[in-house]
Every structure is written in structure tokens, then in C-alpha cells.
Coordinates of C-alpha atoms and ligand atoms in Angstrom, one line a residue:
X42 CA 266.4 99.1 137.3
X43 CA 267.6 100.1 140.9
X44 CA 269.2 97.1 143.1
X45 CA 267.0 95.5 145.6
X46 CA 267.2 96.9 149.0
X47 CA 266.7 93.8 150.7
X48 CA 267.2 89.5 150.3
X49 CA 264.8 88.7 151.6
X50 CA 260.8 90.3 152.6
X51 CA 258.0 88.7 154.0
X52 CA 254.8 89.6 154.0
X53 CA 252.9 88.2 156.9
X54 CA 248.8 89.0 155.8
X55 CA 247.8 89.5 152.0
X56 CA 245.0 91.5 152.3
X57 CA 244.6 95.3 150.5
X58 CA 248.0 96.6 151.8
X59 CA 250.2 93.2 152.2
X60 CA 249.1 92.6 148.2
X61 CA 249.7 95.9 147.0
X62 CA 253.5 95.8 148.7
X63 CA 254.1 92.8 147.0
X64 CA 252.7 94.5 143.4
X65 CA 255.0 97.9 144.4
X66 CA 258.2 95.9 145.5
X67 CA 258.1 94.0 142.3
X68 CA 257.7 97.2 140.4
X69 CA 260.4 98.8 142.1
X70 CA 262.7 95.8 142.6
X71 CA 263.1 96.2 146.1
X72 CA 263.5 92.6 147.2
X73 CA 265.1 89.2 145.8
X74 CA 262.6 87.6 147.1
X75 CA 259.4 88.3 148.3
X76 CA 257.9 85.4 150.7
X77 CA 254.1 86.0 152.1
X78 CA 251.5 84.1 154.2
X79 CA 247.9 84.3 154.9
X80 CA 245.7 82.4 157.1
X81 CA 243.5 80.9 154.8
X82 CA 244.1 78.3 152.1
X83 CA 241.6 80.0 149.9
X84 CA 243.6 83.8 150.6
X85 CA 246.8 81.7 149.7
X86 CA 245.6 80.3 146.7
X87 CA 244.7 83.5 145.3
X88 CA 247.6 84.7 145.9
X89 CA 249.3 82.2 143.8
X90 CA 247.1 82.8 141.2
X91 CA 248.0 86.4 141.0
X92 CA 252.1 85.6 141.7
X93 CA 252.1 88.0 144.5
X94 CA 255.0 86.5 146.4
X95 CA 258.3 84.3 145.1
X96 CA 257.3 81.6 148.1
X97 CA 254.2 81.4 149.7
X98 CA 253.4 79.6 153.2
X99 CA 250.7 78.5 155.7
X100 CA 253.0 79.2 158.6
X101 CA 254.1 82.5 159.5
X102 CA 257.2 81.6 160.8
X103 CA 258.6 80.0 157.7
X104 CA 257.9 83.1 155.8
X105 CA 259.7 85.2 158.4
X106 CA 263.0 82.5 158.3
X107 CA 265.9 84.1 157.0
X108 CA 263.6 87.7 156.0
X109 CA 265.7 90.9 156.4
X110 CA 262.7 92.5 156.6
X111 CA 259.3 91.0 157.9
X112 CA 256.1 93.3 157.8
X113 CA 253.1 92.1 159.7
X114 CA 250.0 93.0 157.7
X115 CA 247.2 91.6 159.3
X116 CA 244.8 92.9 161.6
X117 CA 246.1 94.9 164.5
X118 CA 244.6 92.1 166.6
X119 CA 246.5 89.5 165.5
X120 CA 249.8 91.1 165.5
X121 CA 251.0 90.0 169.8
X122 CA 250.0 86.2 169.0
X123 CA 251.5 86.3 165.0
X124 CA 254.4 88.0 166.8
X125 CA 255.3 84.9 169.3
X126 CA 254.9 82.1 166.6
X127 CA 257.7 84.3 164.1
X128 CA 259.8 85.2 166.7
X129 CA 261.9 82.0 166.7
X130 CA 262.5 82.0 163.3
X131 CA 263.9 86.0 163.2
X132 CA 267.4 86.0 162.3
X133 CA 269.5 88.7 164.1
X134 CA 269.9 92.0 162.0
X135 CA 266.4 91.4 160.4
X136 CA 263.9 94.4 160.8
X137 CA 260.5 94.0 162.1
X138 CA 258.1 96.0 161.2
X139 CA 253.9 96.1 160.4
X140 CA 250.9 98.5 158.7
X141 CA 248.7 98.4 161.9
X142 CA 246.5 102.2 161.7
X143 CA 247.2 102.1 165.6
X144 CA 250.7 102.3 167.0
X145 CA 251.2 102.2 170.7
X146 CA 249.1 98.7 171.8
X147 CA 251.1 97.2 168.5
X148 CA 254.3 98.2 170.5
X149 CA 252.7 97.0 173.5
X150 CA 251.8 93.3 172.1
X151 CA 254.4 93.1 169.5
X152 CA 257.7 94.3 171.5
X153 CA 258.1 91.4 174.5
X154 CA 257.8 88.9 171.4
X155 CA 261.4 90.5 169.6
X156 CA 264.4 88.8 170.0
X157 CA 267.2 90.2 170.9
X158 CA 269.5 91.5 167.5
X159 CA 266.4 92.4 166.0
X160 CA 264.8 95.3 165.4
X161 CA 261.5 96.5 165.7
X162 CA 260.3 99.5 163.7
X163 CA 256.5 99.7 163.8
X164 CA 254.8 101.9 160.6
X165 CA 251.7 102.8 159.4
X166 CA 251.3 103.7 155.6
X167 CA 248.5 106.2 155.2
X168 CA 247.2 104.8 152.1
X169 CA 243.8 102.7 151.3
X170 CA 240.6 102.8 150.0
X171 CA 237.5 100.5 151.1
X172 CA 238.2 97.1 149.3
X173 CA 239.8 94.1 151.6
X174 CA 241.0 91.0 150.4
X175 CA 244.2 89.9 148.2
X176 CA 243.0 90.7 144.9
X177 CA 242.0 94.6 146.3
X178 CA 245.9 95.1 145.9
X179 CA 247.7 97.6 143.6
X180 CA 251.2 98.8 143.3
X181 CA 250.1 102.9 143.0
X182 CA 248.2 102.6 146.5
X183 CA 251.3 104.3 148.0
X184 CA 252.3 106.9 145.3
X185 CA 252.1 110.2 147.2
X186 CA 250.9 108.8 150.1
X187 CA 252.4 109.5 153.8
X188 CA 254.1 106.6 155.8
X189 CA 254.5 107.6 158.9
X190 CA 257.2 105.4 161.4
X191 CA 257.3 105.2 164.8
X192 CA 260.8 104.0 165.8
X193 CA 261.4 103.5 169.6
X194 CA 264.0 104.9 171.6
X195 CA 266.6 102.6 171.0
X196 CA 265.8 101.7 167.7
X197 CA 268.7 101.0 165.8
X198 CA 269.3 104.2 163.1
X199 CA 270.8 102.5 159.9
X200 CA 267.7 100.1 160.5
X201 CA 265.4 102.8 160.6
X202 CA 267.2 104.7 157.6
X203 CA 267.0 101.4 155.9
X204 CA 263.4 101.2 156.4
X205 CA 262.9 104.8 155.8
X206 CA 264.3 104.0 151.7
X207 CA 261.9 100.9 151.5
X208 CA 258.8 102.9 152.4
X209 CA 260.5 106.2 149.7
X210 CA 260.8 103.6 147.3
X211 CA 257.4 102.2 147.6
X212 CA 256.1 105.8 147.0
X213 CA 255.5 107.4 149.9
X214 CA 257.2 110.4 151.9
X215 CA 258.3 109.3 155.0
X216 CA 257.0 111.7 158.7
X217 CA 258.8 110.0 161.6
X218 CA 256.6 110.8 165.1
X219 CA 256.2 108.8 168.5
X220 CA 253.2 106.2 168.4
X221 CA 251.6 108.5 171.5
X222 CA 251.5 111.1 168.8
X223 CA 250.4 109.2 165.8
X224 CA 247.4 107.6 167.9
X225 CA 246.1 111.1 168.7
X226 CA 246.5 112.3 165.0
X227 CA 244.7 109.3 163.2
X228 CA 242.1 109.1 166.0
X229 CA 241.0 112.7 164.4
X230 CA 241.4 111.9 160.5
X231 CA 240.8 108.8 160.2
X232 CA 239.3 106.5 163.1
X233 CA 236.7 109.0 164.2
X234 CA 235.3 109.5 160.5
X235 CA 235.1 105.4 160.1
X236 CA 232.9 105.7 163.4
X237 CA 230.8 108.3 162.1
X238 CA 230.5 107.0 158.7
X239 CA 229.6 103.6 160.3
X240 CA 227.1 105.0 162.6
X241 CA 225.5 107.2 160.1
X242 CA 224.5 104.6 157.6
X243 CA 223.7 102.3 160.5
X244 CA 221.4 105.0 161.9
X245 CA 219.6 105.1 158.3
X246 CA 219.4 101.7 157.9
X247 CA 217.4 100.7 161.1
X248 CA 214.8 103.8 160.4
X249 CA 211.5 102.3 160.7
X250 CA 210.0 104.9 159.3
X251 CA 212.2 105.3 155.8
X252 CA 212.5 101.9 154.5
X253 CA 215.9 100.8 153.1
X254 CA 214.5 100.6 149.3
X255 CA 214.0 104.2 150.1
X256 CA 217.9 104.8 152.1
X257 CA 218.8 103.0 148.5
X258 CA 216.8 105.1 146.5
X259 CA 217.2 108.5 147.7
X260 CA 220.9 108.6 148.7
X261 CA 222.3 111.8 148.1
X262 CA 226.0 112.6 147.4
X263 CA 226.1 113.3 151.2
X264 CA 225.2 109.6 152.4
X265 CA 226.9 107.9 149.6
X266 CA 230.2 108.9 150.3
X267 CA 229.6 107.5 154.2
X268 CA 228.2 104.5 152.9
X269 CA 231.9 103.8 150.6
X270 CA 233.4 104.6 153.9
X271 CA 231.1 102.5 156.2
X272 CA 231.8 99.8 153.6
X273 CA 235.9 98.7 155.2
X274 CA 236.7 95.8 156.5
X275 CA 234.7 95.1 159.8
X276 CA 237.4 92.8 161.4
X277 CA 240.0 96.0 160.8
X278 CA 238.1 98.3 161.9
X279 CA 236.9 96.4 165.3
X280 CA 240.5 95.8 165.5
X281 CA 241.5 99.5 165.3
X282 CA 238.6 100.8 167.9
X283 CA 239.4 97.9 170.5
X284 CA 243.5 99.5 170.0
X285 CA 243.1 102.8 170.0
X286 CA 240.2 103.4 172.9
X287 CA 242.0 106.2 174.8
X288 CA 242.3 108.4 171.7
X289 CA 239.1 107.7 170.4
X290 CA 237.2 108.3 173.0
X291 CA 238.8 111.8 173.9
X292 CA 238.3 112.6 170.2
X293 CA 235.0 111.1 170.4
X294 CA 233.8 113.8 173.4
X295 CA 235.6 117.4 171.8
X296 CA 233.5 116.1 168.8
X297 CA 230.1 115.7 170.5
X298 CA 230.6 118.8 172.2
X299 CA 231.2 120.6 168.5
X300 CA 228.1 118.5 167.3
X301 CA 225.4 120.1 170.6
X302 CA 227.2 123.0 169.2
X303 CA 226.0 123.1 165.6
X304 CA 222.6 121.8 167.3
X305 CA 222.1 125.1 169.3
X306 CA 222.9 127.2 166.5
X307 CA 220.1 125.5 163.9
X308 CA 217.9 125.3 167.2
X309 CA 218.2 129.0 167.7
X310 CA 218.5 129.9 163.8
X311 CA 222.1 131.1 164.0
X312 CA 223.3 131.2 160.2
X313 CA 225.8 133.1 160.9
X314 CA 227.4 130.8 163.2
X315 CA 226.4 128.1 160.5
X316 CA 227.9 129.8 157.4
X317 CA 231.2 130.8 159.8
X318 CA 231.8 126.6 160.7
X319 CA 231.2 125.6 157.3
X320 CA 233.4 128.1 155.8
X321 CA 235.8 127.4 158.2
X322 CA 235.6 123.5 156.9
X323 CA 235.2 124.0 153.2
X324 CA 239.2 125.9 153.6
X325 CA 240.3 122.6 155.3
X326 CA 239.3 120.4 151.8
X327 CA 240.9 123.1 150.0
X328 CA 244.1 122.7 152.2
X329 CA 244.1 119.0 151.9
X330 CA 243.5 119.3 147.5
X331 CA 246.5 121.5 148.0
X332 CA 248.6 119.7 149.5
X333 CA 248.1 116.8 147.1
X334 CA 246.2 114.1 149.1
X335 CA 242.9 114.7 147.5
X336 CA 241.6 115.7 144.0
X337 CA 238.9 118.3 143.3
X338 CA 237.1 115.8 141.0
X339 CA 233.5 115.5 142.4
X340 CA 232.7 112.6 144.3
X341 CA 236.0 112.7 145.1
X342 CA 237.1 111.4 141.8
X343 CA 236.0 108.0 142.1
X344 CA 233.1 108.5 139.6
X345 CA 234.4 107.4 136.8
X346 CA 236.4 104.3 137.9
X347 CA 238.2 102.8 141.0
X348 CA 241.1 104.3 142.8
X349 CA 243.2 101.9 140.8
X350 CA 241.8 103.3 137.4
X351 CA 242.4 106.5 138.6
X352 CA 246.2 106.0 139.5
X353 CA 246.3 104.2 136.0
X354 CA 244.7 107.1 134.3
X355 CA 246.9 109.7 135.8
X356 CA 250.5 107.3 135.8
Ligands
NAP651 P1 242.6 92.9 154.6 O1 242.5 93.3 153.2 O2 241.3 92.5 155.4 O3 243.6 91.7 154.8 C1 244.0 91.2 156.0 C2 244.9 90.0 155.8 O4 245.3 89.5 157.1 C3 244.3 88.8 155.0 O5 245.2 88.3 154.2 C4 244.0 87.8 156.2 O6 244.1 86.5 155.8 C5 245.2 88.1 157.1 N1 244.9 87.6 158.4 C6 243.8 87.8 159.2 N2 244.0 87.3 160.4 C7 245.2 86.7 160.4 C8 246.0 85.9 161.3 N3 245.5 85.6 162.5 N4 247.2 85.4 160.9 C9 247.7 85.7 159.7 N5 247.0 86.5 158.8 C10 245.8 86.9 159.1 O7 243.2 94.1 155.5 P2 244.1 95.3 155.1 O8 243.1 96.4 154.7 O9 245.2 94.9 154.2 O10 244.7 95.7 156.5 C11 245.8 95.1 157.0 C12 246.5 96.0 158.1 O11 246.7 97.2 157.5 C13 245.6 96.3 159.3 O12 246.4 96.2 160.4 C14 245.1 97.7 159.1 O13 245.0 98.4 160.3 C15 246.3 98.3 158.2 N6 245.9 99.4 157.3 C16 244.8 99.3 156.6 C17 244.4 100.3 155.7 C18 243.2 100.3 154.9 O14 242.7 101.3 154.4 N7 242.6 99.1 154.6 C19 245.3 101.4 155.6 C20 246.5 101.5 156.3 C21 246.8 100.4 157.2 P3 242.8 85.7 155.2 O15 242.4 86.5 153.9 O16 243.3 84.4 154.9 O17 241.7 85.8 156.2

């Protein structure tokens, strides 16, 4: 077994991704001890049950005291006010750092809050699936999976090679951009396709005309998949929208313009323009299988079990 990399961690949010990086750091022994907090007495008694964390505590700031590394993983949202109640209780040389799926308004509410002698590395692991809550945590969620940091200018470099080995350890490759740039490429693969899949099966379900027995009935591989996708956490993904507007939104309009598109060709009969675009998309899964962030299995793999069983099939 590898020495831990750090004395101390703190988990501040013990949802999907703060549970499963208590699971993976006890796998890999990457922390002493491992000290969480939620906000709920019914989140924190769960997580007792389950032994996710050493210590567990109501207030954030006593599961931050004495951490060498302390990783927000709550809503975006919450982040600038969690931020001012643990920054007290930082000690100098401790790394801050968080999950947050936006970047720049993190660094934006989270930075005024760090105390000088600390540093603040925001991340974002690209890993998750649709189930919220402290028991939706695994330790595999990160195997293969990108974790893309976003240090700022003066971050401090053994810090950030420091956190660069926790995240390697935890399973994923490490890409290091600027938050500007990871804002713009999640916006694309990951926000825009929650708003679609959200606004897809929200369109279907307030049809008058096709009752919701019949949505139920009737859903074809097509609609299911939006449905798993339009099934994540509502407060996250409010969160995520409300953070990252600019990008969205500029996303939002090359899409729509893409979408009158493919409406002009199937107004006008244009298969080959049809055939052409979904060629041209059908190469982009292949890329993606190829590169080892997807599996060929239909329905995505997920059939036959959860992610969880799938990771534990393949282990
Ligand atoms: P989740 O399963 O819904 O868990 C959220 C956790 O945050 C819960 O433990 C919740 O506590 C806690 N929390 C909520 N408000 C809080 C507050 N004001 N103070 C302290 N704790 C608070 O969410 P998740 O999926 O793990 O997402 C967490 C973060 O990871 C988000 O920032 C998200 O953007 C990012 N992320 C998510 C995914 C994904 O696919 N889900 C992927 C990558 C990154 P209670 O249970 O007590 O309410």
C-alpha cells in the first residue's frame, strides 16, 4: 500500500462525487484522515452509516481545521458563502480546492474568501452519472475519467503538482487549462446536452395531445437516454446554468442555428444533407468509444446494471 499523500482531507458536501472521493481515497490510501460535512443531519447520518469519513461535522469550518487539502463539493452555488465560514479555520500551506462543473464564477466567489498562505486550486473531475445523494458514491467513478485543473496565475506549483498526484491517484488523467477555457468546452459537452435533455422530456411531458402513460409507454431508445440525463440533480444543475450563462448562451445560439439548419433540409427533403450531418456525428461516438470514455455496449452499457456494476464487472 502506497503512503498517503496527505494528513489530513476534508470533504465539504457528500453527495455523488464528495462520497465517491472518500470511497477512492480509502482505496488508494491517500489520506490519514479523511474529515467530511454535509448540511443535513439526515446526509450526515448516512454518511456514518456507510463510514465514509474518519470524523464527521455539521460545521464546515471544523472539517476544514488543520486539512491539507479541503475540496468543496457542494453545489457551485454554495461554494462563495461555504468559502467565508472555512476560511478562518484554513491553516497556511493547506490547498483549497472544489468539483464545481463551472470554473470561472467559482474563482470569482471562492478567491476574495482565501487567506493569505493558502492556496487555491479550483478542479473539476469529469466523472458522474445521474444519481445524487451520499449513498450514489463509488470509488471506480473516476477510473479513466479526465480531471481537468484550473490553477491561477500565481498558483503555487508544488501545490498544484501535489494536487495533480491526488487527482492521478484517484484515477483520473489530469488536462491543466484556464477556467475561461474549460467554461467554453463543458458548455458544449456537457451543460448544453443537460439543457436539451431537460427540455426534451419536458416538452413531452406537457403534450396535451400524447398523454404521459403514453410518453411512458412508447419511449423509444431515443427518449430514454434524455430522460436518464434529464433525471440529475435539479439544484446542480440550476446551479451550473445560473454560473456558466455567458457560455451557455453563445453555445445555446451556434446550436439553434445548426437546429433551423437540419429544419430546412427535412423541410425541403435534403437527405443528402441529412445523411452528410449524421454521418458526420455517428464518427464523433466512434472517436469518443476510441478514445476510452464510452463503451460500444447498446444503451450505452447501462442495460444490464448500473455504472457501478459495470465498473465492478470490468475491475
Ligand atoms: P449531490 O449528490 O447533490 O450532493 C451535494 C452535496 O452538497 C450534499 O451532500 C449536500 O448536502 C451538500 N450541500 C448542499 N448545499 C450545501 C451547503 N449550503 N453547505 C454544505 N453542503 C451542502 O451533488 P454532486 O453530484 O455530488 O455534485 C457536487 C458538485 O460536483 C457540484 O458542484 C457539481 O457541479 C459537481 N460535479 C457533479 C457531477 C455529476 O455528474 N453529478 C460531475 C462532476 C462535478 P445535503 O445532502 O445535506 O443536502
Amino acid at each position: 500500500m502506497r503512503s498517503p499523500l496527505f494528513d489530513r482531507v476534508a470533504i465539504i458536501g457528500l453527495g455523488l462525487i464528495g462520497s465517491s472521493l472518500c470511497h477512492v481515497m480509502r482505496r488508494e490510501n491517500l489520506a490519514s484522515e479523511v474529515a467530511g460535512s454535509a448540511r443535513s443531519a439526515a446526509t450526515l447520518k448516512t454518511a456514518e452509516r456507510l463510514k465514509l469519513c474518519d470524523r464527521l461535522y455539521a460545521d464546515p469550518a471544523e472539517a476544514a481545521a488543520n486539512a491539507d487539502l479541503v475540496i468543496l463539493c457542494s453545489p457551485v452555488g454554495t461554494y462563495g458563502a461555504l468559502a467565508g465560514k472555512i476560511a478562518p479555520a484554513l491553516k497556511p500551506g493547506a490547498i483549497v480546492s472544489d468539483v464545481g462543473s463551472v470554473k470561472s464564477t467559482v474563482i470569482r466567489d471562492v478567491g476574495p474568501h482565501i487567506p493569505e498562505g493558502v492556496h487555491f486550486i479550483p478542479g473539476h473531475p469529469i466523472a458522474g452519472t445521474e444519481h445524487s445523494g451520499p449513498e450514489a458514491g463509488f470509488a471506480e467513478l473516476f477510473d479513466g475519467r479526465w480531471a481537468i485543473l484550473t490553477p491561477l496565475p500565481d498558483s503555487d506549483a508544488p501545490a498544484l503538482e501535489q494536487l495533480k498526484s491526488f487527482w492521478e491517484r484517484c484515477g483520473s488523467p489530469v488536462e491543466i487549462m484556464t477556467p475561461e477555457h474549460h467554461d467554453l468546452v463543458l458548455a458544449i459537452t456537457s451543460h448544453l446536452p443537460h439543457l436539451i435533455a431537460y427540455n426534451i422530456v419536458g416538452t413531452a411531458s406537457d403534450l396535451e395531445t400524447v398523454t404521459e402513460k403514453e410518453v411512458m409507454k412508447f419511449s423509444a431508445g431515443g427518449f430514454r437516454d434524455f430522460t436518464r440525463i434529464a433525471s440529475s440533480d435539479p439544484t446542480m444543475w440550476r446551479d451550473v446554468f445560473l454560473n456558466n450563462k455567458d457560455a451557455v448562451l453563445e453555445m445555446l445560439g451556434r446550436f439553434t442555428e445548426d437546429l433551423t439548419e437540419l429544419q430546412r433540409a427535412i423541410r425541403w427533403g435534403d437527405g443528402d444533407k441529412l445523411f452528410d450531418k449524421f454521418s458526420q456525428t455517428r464518427a464523433v461516438r466512434r472517436g469518443i468509444i476510441e478514445a476510452g470514455q464510452e463503451t460500444a455496449d447498446p444503451d450505452f452499457g447501462r442495460k444490464h446494471g448500473t455504472q457501478r456494476e459495470s465498473a465492478k464487472k470490468s475491475a
